[in-house]
PDB file of C-alpha atoms in Angstrom:
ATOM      1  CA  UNK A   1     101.138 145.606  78.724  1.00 48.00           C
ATOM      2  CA  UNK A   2      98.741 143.482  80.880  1.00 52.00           C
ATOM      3  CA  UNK A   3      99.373 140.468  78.816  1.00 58.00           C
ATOM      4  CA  UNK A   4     103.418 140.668  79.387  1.00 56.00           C
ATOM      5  CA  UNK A   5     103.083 140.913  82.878  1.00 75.00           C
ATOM      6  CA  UNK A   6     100.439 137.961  83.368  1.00 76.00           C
ATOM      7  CA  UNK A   7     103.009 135.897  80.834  1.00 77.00           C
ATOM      8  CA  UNK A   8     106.216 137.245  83.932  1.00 76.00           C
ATOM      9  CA  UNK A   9     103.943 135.554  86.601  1.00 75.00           C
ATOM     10  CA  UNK A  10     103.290 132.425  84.917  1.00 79.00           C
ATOM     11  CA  UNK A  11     106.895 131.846  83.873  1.00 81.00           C
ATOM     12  CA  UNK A  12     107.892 132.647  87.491  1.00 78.00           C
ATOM     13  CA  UNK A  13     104.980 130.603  89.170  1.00 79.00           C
ATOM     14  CA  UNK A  14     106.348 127.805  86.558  1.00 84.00           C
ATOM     15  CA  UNK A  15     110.131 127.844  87.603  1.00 81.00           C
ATOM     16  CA  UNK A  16     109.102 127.632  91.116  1.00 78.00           C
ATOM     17  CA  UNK A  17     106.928 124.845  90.279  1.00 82.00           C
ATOM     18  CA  UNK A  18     110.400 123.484  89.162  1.00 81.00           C
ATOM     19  CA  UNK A  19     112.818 124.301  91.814  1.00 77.00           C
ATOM     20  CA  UNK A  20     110.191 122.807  94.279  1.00 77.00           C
ATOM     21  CA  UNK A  21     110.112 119.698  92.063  1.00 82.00           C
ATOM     22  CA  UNK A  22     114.083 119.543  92.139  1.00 77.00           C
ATOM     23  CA  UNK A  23     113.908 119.728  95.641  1.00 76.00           C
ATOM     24  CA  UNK A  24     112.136 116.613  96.390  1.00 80.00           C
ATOM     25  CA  UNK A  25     113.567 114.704  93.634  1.00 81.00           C
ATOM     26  CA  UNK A  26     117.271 115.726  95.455  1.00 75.00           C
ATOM     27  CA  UNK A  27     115.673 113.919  98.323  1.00 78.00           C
ATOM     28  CA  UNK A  28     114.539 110.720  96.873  1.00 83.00           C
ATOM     29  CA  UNK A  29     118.227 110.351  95.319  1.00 80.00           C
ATOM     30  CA  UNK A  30     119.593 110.903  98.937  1.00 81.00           C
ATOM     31  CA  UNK A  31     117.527 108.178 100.020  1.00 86.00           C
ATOM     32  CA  UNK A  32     117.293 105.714  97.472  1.00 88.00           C
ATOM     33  CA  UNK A  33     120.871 106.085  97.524  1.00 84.00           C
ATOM     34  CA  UNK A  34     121.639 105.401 101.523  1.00 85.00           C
ATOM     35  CA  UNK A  35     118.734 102.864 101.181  1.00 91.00           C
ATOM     36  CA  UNK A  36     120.980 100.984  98.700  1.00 88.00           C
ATOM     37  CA  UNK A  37     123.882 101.355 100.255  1.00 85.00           C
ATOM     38  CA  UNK A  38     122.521 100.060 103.400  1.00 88.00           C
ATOM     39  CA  UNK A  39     121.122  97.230 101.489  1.00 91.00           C
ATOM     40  CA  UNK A  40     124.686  95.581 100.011  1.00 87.00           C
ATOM     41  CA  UNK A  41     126.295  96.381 103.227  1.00 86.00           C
ATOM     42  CA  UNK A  42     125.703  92.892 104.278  1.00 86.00           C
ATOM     43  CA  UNK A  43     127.017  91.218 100.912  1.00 88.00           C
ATOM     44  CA  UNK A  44     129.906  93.766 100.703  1.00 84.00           C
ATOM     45  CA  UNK A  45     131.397  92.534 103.893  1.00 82.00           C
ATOM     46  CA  UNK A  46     131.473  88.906 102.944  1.00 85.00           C
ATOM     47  CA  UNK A  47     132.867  89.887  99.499  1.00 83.00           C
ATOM     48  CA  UNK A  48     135.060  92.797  99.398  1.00 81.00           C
ATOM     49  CA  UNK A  49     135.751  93.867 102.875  1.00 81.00           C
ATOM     50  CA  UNK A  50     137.578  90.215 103.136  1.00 85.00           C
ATOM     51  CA  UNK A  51     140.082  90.659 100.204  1.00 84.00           C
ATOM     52  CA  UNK A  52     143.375  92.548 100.113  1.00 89.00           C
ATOM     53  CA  UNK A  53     143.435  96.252  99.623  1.00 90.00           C
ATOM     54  CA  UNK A  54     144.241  97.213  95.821  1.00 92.00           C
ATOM     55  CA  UNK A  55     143.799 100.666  93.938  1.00 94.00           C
ATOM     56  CA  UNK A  56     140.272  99.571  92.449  1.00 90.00           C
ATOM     57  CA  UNK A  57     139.136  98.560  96.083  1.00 89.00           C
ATOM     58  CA  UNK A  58     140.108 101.965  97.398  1.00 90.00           C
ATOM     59  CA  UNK A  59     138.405 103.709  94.400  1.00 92.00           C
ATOM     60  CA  UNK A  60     135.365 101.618  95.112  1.00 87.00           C
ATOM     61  CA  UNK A  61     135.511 102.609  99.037  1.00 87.00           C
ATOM     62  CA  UNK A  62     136.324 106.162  97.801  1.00 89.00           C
ATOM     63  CA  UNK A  63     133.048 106.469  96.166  1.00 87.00           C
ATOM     64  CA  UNK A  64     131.039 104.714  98.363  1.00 85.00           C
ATOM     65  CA  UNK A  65     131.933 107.174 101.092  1.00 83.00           C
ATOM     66  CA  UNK A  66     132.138 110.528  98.612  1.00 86.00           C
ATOM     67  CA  UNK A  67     128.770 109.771  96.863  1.00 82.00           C
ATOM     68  CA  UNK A  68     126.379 110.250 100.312  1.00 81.00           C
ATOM     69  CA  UNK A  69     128.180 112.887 101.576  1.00 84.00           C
ATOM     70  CA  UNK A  70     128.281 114.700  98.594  1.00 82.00           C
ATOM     71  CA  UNK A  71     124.112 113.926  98.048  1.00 78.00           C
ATOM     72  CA  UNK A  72     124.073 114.982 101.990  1.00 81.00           C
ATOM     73  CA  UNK A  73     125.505 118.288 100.670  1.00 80.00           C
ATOM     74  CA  UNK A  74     123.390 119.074  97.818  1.00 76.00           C
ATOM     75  CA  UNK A  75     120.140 117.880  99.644  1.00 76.00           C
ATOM     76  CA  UNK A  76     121.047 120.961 102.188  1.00 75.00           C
ATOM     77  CA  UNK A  77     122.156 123.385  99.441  1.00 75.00           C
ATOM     78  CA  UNK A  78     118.863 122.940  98.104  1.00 70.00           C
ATOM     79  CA  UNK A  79     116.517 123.293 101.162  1.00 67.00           C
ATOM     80  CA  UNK A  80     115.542 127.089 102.391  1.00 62.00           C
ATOM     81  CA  UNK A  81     116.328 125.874 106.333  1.00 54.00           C
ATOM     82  CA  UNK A  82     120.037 127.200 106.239  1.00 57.00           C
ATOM     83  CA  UNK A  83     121.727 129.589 108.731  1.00 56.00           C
ATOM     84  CA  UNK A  84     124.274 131.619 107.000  1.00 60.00           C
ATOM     85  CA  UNK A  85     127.244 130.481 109.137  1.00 54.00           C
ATOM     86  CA  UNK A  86     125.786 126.801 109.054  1.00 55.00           C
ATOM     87  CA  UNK A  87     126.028 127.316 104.878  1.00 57.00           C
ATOM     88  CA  UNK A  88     129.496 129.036 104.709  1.00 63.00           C
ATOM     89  CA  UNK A  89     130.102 125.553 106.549  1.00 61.00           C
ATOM     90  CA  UNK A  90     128.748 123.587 104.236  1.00 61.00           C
ATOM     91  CA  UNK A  91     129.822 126.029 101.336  1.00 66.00           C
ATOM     92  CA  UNK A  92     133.184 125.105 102.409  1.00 64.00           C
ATOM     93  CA  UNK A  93     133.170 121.696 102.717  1.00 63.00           C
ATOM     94  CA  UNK A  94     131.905 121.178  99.503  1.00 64.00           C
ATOM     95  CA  UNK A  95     134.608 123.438  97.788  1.00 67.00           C
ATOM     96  CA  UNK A  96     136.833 120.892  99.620  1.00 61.00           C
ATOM     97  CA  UNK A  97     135.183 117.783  98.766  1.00 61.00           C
ATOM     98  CA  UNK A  98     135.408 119.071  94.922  1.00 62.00           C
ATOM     99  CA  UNK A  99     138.788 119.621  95.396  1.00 59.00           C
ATOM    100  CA  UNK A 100     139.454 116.144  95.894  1.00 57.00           C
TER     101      UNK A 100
END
């Protein structure tokens, strides 16, 4: 009986090992991922911002815009800093940015 609850622990004290781990990698993907965006800003004005608008340049914008926000929201869905009205928020906004 001893053994089966030393073998609980461990697989609990392993998945926390692994939501701590998902935490931080959520993080580097948020910043890598304003990093690069702040990075072609430059280039993207000469290029694209210059052209006419067509549907493939509003896609592009469309995801360039979606994609942080939506890391943004994840980032805080995953941190243990949350209110609960500051979540339902962000619960909601999410909902809505799926919806789109």
């Amino acid at each position: 009986m001893v053994f089966a609850t030393n073998a609980v622990v461990d697989e609990l004290v392993e998945g926390l090992k692994h939501a701590a781990i998902s935490r931080y990698l959520c993080g580097v993907a948020l910043i890598l991922s304003i990093y690069d965006w702040l990075l072609l800003l430059g280039q993207e004005s000469e290029t694209i911002w210059k052209g006419r608008w067509t549907l493939p340049k509003g896609i592009y914008y469309f995801n360039r815009v979606v994609t942080p926000i939506g890391l943004v929201i994840a980032a805080y869905q995953l941190t243990d800093l949350r209110t609960e009205a500051l979540s339902t928020r962000v619960s909601l906004l999410a909902s809505f940015c799926a919806f789109l």
